mmCIF file of C-alpha atoms in Angstrom:
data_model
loop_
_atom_site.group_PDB
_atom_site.id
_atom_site.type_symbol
_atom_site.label_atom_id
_atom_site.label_comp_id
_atom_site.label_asym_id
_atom_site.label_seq_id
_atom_site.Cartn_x
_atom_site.Cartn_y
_atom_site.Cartn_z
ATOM 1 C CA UNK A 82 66.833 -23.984 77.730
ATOM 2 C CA UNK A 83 63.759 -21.577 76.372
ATOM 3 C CA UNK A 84 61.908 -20.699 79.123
ATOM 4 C CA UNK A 85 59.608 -18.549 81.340
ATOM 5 C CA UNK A 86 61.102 -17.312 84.289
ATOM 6 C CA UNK A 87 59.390 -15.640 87.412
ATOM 7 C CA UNK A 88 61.229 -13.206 89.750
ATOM 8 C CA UNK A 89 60.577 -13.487 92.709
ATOM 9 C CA UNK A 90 59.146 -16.670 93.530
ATOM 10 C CA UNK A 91 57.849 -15.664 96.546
ATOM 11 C CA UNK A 92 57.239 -11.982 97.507
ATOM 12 C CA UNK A 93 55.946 -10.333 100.367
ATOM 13 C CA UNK A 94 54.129 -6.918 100.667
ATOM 14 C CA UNK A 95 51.853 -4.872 103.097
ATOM 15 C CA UNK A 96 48.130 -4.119 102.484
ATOM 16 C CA UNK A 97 47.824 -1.089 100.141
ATOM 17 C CA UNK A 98 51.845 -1.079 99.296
ATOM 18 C CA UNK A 99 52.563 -1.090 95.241
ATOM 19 C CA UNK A 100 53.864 -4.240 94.095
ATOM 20 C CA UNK A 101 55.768 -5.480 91.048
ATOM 21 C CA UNK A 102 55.642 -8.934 90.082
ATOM 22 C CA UNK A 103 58.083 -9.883 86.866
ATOM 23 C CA UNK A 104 57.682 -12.567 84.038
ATOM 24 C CA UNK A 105 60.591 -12.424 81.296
ATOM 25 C CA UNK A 106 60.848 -15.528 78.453
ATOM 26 C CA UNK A 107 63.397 -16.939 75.891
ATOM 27 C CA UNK A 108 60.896 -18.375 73.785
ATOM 28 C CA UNK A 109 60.241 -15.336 71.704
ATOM 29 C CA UNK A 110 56.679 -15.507 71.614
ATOM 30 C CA UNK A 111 54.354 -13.070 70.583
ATOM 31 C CA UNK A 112 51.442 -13.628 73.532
ATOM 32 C CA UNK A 113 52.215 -12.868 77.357
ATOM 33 C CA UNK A 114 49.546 -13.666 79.944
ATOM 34 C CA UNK A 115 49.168 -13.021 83.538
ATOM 35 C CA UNK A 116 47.018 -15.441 85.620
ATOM 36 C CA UNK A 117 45.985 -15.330 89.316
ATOM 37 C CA UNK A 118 45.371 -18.364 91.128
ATOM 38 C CA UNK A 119 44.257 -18.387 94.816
ATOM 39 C CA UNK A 120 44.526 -21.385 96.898
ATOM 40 C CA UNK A 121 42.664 -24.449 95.679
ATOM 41 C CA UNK A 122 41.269 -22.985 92.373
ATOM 42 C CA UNK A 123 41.691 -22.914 89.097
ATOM 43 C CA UNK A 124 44.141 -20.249 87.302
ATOM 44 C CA UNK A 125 41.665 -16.871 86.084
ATOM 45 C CA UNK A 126 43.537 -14.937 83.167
ATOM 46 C CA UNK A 127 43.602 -11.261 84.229
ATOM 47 C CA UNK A 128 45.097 -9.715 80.668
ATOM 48 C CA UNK A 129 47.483 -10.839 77.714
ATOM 49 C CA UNK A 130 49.311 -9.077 75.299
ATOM 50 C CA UNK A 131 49.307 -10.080 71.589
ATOM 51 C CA UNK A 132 52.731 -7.971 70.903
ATOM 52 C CA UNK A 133 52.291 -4.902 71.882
ATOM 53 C CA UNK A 134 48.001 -4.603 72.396
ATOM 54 C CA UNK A 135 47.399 -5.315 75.905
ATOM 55 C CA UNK A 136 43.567 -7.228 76.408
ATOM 56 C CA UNK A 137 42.291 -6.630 79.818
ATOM 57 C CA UNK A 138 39.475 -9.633 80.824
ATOM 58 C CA UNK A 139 36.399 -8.127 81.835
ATOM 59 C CA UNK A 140 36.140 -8.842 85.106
ATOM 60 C CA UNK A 141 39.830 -7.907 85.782
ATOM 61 C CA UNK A 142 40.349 -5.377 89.002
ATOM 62 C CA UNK A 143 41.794 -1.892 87.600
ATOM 63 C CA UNK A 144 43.855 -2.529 91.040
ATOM 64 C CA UNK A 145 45.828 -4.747 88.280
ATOM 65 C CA UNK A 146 47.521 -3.361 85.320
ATOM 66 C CA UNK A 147 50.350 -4.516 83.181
ATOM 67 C CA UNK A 148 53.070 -3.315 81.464
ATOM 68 C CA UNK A 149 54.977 -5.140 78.392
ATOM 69 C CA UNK A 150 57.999 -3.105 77.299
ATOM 70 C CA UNK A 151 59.537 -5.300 75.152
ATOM 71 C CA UNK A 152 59.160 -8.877 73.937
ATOM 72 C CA UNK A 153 60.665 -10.323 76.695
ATOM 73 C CA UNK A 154 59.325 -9.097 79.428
ATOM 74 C CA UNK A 155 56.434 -8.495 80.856
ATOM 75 C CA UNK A 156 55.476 -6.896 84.806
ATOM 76 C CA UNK A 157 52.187 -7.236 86.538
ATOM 77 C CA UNK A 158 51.402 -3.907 88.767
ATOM 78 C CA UNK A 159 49.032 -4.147 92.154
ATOM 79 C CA UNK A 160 48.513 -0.785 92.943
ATOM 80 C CA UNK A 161 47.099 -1.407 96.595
ATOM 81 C CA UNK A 162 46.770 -4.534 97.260
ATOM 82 C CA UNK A 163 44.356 -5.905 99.425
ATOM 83 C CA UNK A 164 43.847 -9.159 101.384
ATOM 84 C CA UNK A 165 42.134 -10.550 98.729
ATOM 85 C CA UNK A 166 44.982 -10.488 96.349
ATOM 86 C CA UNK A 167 46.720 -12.774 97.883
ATOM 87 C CA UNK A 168 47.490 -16.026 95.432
ATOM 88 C CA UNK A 169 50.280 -17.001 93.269
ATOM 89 C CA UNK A 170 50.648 -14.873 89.884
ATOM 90 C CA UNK A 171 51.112 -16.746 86.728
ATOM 91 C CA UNK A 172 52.803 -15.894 83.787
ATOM 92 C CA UNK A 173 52.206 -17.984 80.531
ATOM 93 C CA UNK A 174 53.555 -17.403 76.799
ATOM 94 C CA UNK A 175 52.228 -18.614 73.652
ATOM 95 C CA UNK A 176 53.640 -18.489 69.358
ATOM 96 C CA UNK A 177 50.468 -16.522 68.751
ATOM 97 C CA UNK A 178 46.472 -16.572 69.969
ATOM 98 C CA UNK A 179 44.547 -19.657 68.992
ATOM 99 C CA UNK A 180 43.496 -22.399 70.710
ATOM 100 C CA UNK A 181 46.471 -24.271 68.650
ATOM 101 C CA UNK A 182 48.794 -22.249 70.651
ATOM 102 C CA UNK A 183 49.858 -23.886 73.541
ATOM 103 C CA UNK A 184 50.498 -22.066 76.442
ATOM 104 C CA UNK A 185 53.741 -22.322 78.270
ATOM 105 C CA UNK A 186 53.852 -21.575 81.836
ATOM 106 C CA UNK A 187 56.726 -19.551 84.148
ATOM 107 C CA UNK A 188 56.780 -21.138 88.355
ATOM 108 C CA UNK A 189 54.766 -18.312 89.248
ATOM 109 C CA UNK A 190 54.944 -15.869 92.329
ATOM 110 C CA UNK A 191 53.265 -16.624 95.625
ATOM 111 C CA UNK A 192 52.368 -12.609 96.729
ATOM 112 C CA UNK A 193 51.730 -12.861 100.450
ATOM 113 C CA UNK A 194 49.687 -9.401 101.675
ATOM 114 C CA UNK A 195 50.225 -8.412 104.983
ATOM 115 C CA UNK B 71 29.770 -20.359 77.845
ATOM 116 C CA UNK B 72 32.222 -22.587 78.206
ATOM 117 C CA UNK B 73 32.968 -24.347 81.738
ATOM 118 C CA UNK B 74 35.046 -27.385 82.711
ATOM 119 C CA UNK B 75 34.341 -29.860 85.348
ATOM 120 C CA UNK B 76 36.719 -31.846 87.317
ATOM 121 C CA UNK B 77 34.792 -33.566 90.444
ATOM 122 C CA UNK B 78 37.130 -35.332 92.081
ATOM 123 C CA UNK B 79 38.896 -32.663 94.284
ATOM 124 C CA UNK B 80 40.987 -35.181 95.992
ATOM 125 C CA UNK B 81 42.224 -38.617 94.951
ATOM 126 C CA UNK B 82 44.693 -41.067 96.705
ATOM 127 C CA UNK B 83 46.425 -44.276 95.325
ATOM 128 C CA UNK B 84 48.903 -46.611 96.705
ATOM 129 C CA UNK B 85 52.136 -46.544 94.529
ATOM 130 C CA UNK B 86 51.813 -48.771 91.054
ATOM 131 C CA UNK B 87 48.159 -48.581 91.262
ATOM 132 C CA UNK B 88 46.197 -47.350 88.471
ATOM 133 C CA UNK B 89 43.823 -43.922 88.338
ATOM 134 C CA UNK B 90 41.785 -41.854 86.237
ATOM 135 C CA UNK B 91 41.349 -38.316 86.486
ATOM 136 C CA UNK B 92 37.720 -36.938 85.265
ATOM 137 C CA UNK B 93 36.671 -34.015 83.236
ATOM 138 C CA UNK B 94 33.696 -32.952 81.636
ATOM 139 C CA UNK B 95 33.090 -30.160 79.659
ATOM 140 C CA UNK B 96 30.112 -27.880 78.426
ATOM 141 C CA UNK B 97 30.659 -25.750 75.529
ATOM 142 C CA UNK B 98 28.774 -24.596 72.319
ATOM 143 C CA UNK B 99 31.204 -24.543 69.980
ATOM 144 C CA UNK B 100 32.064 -27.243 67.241
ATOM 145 C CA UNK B 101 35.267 -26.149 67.203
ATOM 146 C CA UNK B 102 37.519 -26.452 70.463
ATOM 147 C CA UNK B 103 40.887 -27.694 72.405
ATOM 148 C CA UNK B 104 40.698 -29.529 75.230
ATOM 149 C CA UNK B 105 44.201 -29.698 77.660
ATOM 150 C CA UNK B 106 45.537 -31.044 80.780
ATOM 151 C CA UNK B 107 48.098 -29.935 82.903
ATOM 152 C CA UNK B 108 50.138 -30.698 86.116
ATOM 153 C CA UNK B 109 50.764 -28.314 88.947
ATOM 154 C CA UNK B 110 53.534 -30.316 90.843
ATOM 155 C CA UNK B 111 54.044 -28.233 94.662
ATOM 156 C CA UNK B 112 56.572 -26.272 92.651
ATOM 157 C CA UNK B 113 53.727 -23.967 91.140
ATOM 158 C CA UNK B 114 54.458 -24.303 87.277
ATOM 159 C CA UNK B 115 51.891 -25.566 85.138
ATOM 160 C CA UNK B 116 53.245 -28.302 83.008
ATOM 161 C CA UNK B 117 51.487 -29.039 79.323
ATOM 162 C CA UNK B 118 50.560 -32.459 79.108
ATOM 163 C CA UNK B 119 48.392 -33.098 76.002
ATOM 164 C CA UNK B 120 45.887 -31.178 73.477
ATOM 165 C CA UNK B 121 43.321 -32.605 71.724
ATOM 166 C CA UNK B 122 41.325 -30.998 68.959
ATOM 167 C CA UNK B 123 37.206 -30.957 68.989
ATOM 168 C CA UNK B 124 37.437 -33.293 65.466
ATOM 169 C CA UNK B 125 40.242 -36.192 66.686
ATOM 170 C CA UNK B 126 38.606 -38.776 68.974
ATOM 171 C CA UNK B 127 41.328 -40.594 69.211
ATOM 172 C CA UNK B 128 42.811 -41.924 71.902
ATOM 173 C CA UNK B 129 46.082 -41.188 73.238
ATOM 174 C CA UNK B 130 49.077 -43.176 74.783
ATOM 175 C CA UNK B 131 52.263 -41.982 76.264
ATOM 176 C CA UNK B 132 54.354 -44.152 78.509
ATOM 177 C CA UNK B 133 52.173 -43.838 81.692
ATOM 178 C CA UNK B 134 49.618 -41.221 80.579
ATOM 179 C CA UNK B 135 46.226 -42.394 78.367
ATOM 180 C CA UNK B 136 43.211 -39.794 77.628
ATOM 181 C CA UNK B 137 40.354 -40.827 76.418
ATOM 182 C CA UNK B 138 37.886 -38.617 74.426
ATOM 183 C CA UNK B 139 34.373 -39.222 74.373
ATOM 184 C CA UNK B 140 32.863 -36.283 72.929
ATOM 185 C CA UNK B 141 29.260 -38.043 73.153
ATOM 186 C CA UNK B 142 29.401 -37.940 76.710
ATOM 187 C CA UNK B 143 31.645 -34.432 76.823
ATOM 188 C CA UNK B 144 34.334 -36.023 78.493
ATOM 189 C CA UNK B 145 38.375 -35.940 78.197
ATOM 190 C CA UNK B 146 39.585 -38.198 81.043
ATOM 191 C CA UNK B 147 42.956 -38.716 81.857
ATOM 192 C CA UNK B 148 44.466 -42.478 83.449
ATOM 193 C CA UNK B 149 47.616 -42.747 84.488
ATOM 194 C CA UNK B 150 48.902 -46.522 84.737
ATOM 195 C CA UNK B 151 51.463 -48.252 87.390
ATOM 196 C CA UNK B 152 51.591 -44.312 89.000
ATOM 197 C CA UNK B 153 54.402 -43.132 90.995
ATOM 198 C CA UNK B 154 54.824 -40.860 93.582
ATOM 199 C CA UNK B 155 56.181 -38.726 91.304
ATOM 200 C CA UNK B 156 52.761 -38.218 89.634
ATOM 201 C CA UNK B 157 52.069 -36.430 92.987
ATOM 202 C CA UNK B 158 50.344 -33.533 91.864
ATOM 203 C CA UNK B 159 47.355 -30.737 91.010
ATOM 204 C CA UNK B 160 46.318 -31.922 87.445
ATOM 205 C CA UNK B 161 43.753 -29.058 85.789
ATOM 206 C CA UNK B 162 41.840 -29.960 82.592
ATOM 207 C CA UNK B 163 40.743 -27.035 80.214
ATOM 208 C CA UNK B 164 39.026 -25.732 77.406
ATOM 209 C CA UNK B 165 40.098 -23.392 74.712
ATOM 210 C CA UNK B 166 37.171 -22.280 72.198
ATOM 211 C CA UNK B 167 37.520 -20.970 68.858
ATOM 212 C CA UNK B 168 36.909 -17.406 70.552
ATOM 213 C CA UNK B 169 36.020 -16.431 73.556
ATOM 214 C CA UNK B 170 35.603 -12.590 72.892
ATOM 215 C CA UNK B 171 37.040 -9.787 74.093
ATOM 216 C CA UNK B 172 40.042 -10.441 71.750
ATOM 217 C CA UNK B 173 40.719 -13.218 74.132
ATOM 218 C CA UNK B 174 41.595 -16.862 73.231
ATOM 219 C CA UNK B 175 41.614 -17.849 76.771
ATOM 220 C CA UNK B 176 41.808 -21.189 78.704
ATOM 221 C CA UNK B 177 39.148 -21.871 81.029
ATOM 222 C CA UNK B 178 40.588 -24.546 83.549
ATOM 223 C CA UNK B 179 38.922 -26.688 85.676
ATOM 224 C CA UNK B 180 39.318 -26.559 89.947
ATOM 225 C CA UNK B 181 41.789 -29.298 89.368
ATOM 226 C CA UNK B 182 42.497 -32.789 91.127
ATOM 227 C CA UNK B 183 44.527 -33.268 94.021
ATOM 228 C CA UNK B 184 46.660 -36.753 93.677
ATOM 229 C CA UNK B 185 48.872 -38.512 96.176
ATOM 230 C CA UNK B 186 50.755 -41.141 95.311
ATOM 231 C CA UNK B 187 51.494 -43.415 98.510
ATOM 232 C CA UNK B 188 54.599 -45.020 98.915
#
């Protein structure tokens, strides 16, 4: 089945270590987002790529940055991670941008910081 | 600026009973999606319905009714006879026409707990 898959579901790092988080799909869409969602709240959209153009949200950390290398995939970078970043990571798909474009979602990963 | 509210935080129902999830909206467009989605403990967020700014509507499927009131700016969600099964975070949201930025991005509400007793 098409689909957005996480790896890993769960990950584990220490305050300040680099971390990789990775989001690949089958759907062959053209839009890859990253959300972060911390216990009990809503999802917050930290970037998407349309293709290739990567749109970073305002408010986004530079601690996060992403890298798309192909249409598949798609990895979310925490350069030091702090407490804070602790949530589970998101990673959603879409045809194209629009608010026709429904957005399908991977499980996420839960990034514990220690 | 757009913004979605869900008050109930937490809601729980005996098996087969039935229970509607609220969401209100603010927004200044004439031209917007409303969504809802369920976060079972897995983590994925699963698609449930969209619903345009013009189609009032009502929908039915199995289980799952919305109902669209946009005089009121609401898009709540019952679901009838539930089952444990329903168990789950369920997060409305709002898509405008453009949010700027280059971004066409969802803004979710803080979601409903539900438990579904056995």
């Amino acid at each position: 089945d098409a689909m957005v898959i996480q790896n890993p579901r769960y990950q584990v790092t220490q305050f300040g270590k680099p971390v990789t988080l990775s989001c690949s799909q089958t759907l062959n869409h053209n839009v890859m987002y990253w959300y972060q969602q911390k216990s009990s709240q809503a999802p917050k959209l930290l970037f998407h790529y349309y293709d290739k153009d990567f749109n970073n949200e305002a408010d986004t950390p530079d601690n996060f940055q992403s890298r798309r290398p192909n249409t598949s995939f798609c990895f979310l970078d925490i350069r030091s991670p702090g407490l804070g970043d602790a949530a589970m990571y998101l990673c959603a798909t879409s045809k194209g941008l629009g608010t026709t474009n429904e957005q399908f979602f991977g499980p996420g990963t839960r990034l514990t910081v220690l | 600026a757009q913004k979605v509210t869900q008050a109930q935080t937490e809601i729980s129902v005996v098996e087969k009973e039935d229970v509607t999830l609220d969401c209100v909206y603010e927004t200044r467009d004439t031209t917007y999606y409303l969504f809802w989605y369920k976060q079972p403990p897995s983590g994925e967020l699963v698609f449930l319905i969209r619903r345009n700014s013009f189609d009032e509507q009502n929908e039915i499927s199995g289980r799952y009714s919305w109902n669209f009131q946009k005089s009121t700016s609401s898009f709540n969600f019952t679901i009838t006879a539930s089952q444990v099964v329903d168990s789950a975070v369920y997060f409305c949201a709002l898509s405008e026409a453009y949010s700027g930025a280059g971004s066409y991005q969802l803004t979710f509400g803080k979601g409903t707990k539900l438990s579904v007793i056995p």
